[in-house]
GROMACS .gro file of C-alpha atoms in nm:
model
  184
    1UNK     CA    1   8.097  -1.964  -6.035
    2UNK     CA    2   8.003  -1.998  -5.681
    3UNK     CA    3   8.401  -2.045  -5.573
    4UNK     CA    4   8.501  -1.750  -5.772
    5UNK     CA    5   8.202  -1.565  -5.601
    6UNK     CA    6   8.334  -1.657  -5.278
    7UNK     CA    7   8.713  -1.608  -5.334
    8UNK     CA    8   8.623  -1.243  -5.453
    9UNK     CA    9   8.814  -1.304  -5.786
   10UNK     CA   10   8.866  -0.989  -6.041
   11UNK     CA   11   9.026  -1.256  -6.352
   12UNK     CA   12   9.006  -1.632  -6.420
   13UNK     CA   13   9.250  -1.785  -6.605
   14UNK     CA   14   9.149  -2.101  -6.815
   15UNK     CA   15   9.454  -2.252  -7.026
   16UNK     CA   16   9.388  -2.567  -7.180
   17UNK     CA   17   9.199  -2.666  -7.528
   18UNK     CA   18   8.827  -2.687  -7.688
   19UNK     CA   19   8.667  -2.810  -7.408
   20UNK     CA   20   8.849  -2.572  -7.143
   21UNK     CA   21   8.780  -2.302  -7.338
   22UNK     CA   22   8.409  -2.405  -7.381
   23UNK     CA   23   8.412  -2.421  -6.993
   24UNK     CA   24   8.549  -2.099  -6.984
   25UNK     CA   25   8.281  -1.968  -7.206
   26UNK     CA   26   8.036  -2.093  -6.973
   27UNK     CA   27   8.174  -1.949  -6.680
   28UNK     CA   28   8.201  -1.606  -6.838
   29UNK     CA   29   7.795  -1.628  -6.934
   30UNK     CA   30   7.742  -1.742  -6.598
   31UNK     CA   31   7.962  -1.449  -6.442
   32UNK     CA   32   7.800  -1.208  -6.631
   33UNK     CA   33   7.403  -1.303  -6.544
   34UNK     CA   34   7.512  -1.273  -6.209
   35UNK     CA   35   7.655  -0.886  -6.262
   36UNK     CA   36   8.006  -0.998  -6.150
   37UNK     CA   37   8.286  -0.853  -6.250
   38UNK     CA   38   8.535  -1.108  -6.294
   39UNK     CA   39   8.745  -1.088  -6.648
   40UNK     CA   40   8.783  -1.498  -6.804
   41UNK     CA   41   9.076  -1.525  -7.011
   42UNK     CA   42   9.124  -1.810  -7.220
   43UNK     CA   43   9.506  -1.917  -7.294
   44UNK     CA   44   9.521  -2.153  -7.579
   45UNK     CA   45   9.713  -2.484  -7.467
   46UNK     CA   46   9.681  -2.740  -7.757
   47UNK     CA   47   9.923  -2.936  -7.918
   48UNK     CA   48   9.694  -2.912  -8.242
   49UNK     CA   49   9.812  -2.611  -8.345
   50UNK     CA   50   9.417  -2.541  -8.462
   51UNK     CA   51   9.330  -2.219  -8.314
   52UNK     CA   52   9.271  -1.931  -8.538
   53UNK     CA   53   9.447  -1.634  -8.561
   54UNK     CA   54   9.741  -1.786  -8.348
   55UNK     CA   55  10.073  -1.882  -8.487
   56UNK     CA   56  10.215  -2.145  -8.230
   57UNK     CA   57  10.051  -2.289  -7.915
   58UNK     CA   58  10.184  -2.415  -7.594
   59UNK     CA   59  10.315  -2.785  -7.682
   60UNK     CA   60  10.306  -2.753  -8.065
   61UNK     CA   61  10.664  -2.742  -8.111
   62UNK     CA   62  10.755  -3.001  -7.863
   63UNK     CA   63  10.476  -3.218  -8.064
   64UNK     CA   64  10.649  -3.174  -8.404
   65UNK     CA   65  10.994  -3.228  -8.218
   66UNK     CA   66  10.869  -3.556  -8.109
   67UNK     CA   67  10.701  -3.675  -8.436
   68UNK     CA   68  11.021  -3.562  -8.618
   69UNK     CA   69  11.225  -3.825  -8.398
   70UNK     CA   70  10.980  -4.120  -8.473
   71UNK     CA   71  10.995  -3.995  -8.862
   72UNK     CA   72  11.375  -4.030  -8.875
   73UNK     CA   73  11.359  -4.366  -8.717
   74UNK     CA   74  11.073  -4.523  -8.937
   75UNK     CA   75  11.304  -4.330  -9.206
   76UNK     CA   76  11.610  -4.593  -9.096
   77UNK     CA   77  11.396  -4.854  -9.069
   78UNK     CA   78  11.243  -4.832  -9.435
   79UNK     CA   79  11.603  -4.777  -9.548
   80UNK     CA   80  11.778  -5.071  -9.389
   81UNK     CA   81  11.480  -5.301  -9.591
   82UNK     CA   82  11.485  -5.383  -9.989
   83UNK     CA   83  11.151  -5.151 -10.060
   84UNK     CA   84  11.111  -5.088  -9.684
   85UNK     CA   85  10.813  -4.834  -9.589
   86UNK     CA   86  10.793  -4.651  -9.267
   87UNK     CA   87  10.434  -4.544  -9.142
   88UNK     CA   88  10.365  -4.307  -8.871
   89UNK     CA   89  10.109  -4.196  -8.733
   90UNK     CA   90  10.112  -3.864  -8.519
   91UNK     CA   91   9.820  -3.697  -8.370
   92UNK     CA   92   9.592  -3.457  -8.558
   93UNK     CA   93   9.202  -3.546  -8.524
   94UNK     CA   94   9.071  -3.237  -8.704
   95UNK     CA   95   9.400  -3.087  -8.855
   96UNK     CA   96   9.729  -3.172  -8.960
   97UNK     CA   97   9.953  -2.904  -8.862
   98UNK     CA   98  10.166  -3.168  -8.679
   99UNK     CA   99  10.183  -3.411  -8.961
  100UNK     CA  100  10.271  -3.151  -9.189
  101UNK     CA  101  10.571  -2.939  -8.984
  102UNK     CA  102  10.748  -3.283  -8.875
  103UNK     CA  103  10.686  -3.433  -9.230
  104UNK     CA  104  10.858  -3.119  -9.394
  105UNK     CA  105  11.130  -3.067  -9.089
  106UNK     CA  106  11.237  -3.438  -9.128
  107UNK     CA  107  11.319  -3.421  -9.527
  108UNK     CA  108  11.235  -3.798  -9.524
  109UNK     CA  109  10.899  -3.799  -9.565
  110UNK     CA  110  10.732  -3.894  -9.909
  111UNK     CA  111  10.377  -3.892  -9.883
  112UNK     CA  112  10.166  -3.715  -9.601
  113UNK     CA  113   9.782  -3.743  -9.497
  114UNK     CA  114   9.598  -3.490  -9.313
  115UNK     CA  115   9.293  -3.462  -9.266
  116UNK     CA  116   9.238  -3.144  -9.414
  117UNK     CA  117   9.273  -3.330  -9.759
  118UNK     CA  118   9.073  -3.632  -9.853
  119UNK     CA  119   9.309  -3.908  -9.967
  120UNK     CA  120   9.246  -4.118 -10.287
  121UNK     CA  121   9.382  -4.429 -10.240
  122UNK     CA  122   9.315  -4.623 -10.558
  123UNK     CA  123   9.451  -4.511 -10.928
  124UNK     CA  124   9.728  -4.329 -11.102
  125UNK     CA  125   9.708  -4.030 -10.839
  126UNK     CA  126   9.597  -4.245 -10.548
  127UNK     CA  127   9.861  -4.304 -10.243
  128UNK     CA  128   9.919  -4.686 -10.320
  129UNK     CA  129  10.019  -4.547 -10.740
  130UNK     CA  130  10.314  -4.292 -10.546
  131UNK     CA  131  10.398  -4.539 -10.297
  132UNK     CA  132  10.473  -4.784 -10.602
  133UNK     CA  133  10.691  -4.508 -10.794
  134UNK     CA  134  10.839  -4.406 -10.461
  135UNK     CA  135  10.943  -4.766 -10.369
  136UNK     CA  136  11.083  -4.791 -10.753
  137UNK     CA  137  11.284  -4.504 -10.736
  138UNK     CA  138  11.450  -4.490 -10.407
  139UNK     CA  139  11.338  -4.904 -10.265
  140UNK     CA  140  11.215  -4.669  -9.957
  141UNK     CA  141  10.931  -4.490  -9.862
  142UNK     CA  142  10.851  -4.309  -9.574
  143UNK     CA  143  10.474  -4.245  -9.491
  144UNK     CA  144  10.337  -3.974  -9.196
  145UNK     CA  145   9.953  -4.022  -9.118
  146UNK     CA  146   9.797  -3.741  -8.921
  147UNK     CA  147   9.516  -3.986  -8.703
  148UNK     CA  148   9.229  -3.814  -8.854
  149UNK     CA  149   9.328  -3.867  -9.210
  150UNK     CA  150   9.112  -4.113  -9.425
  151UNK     CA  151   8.805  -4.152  -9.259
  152UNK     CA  152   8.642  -4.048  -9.589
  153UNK     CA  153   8.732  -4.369  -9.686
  154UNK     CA  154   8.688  -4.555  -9.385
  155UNK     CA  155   8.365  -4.402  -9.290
  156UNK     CA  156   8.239  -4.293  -8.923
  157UNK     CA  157   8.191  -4.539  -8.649
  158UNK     CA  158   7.917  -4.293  -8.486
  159UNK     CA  159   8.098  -4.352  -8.147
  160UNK     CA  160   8.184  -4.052  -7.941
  161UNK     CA  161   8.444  -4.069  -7.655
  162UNK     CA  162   8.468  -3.925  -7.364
  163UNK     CA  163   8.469  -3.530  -7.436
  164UNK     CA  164   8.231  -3.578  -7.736
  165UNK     CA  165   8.481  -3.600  -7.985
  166UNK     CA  166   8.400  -3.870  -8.277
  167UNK     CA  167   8.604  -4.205  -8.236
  168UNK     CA  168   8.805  -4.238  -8.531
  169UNK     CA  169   8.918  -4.519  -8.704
  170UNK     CA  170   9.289  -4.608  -8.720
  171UNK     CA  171   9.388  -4.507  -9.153
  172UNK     CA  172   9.747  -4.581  -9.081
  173UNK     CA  173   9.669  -4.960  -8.991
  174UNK     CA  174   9.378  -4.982  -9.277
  175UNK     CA  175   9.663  -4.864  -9.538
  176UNK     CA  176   9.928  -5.070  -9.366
  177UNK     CA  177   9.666  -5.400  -9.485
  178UNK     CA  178   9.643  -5.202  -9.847
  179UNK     CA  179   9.976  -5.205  -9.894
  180UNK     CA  180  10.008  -5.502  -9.789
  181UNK     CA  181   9.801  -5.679 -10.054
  182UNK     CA  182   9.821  -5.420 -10.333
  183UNK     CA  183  10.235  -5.369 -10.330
  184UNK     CA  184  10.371  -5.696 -10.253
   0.00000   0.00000   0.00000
């Protein structure tokens, strides 16, 4: 607050994510016990896709665009194997917007965890019971994990990173070892 004190600044511009736009929040509340003027606007930059009342942010397409490419190549892979299954897992901590667009862009995806949804794994509606029928309908399956998805299941680590955020534990490699076991 002190630089944009001394540089005389009328607006601020703050374009990133949750914790930029925290900062941003602070800086405003700071600015404004101090009686200056300066105007902080926040520009939402994350790939999430989680803001409200927004439609697309910067990097959300080029997100899904990406995922969409590793989906069509698991999708190849699962194919060119007698009851092959492709997993992938895309980003999504808190939402599964990107899971979700590239799973439905792609048309090869069968079953997709956000983690919006919790996931039952075990029984006739669980994941590993429509794997199964997938796998003995079509001898593929192809399988898109957004990287927050099951930690109902898997339970929290109580580990924070960096930024605060809760460490997660890895789903797609925890149903990779179900599958394993349960489907062979």
């Amino acid at each position: 607050v002190d630089a944009i004190a001394d540089m005389d600044l009328d607006f601020l511009f703050v374009i990133g994510g949750n914790g930029s736009h925290a900062g941003a929040l602070a800086i405003d509340n700071m600015c404004r016990e101090r009686n200056m003027p300066t105007a902080v606007i926040g520009i939402p930059k994350t790939i999430d896709n989680d803001i409200l009342l927004l439609d697309r942010t910067f990097g959300f397409q080029t997100a899904v665009d990406e995922a969409i490419k590793a989906i069509r190549s698991a999708a190849i892979e699962a194919r060119s194997a007698f009851n092959g299954v492709g997993l992938v897992r895309v980003m999504g901590r808190q939402s599964g917007f990107i899971a979700m667009h590239a799973a439905l862009a792609s048309g090869e995806v069968d079953v997709c965890l956000i983690p919006e949804i919790d996931t039952t794994l075990e029984g006739e509606g669980g994941v590993l019971a429509h794997v199964r029928r997938v796998l003995n309908r079509k001898e593929h399956c192809v399988i898109v994990v957004a990287e927050g998805a099951g930690q109902e299941i898997l339970g929290k680590m109580g580990e924070t990173d960096a930024s605060g955020n809760p460490v997660l534990q890895n789903f797609a490699k925890f149903l990779q070892k179900e599958m394993k076991e349960k489907l062979a």
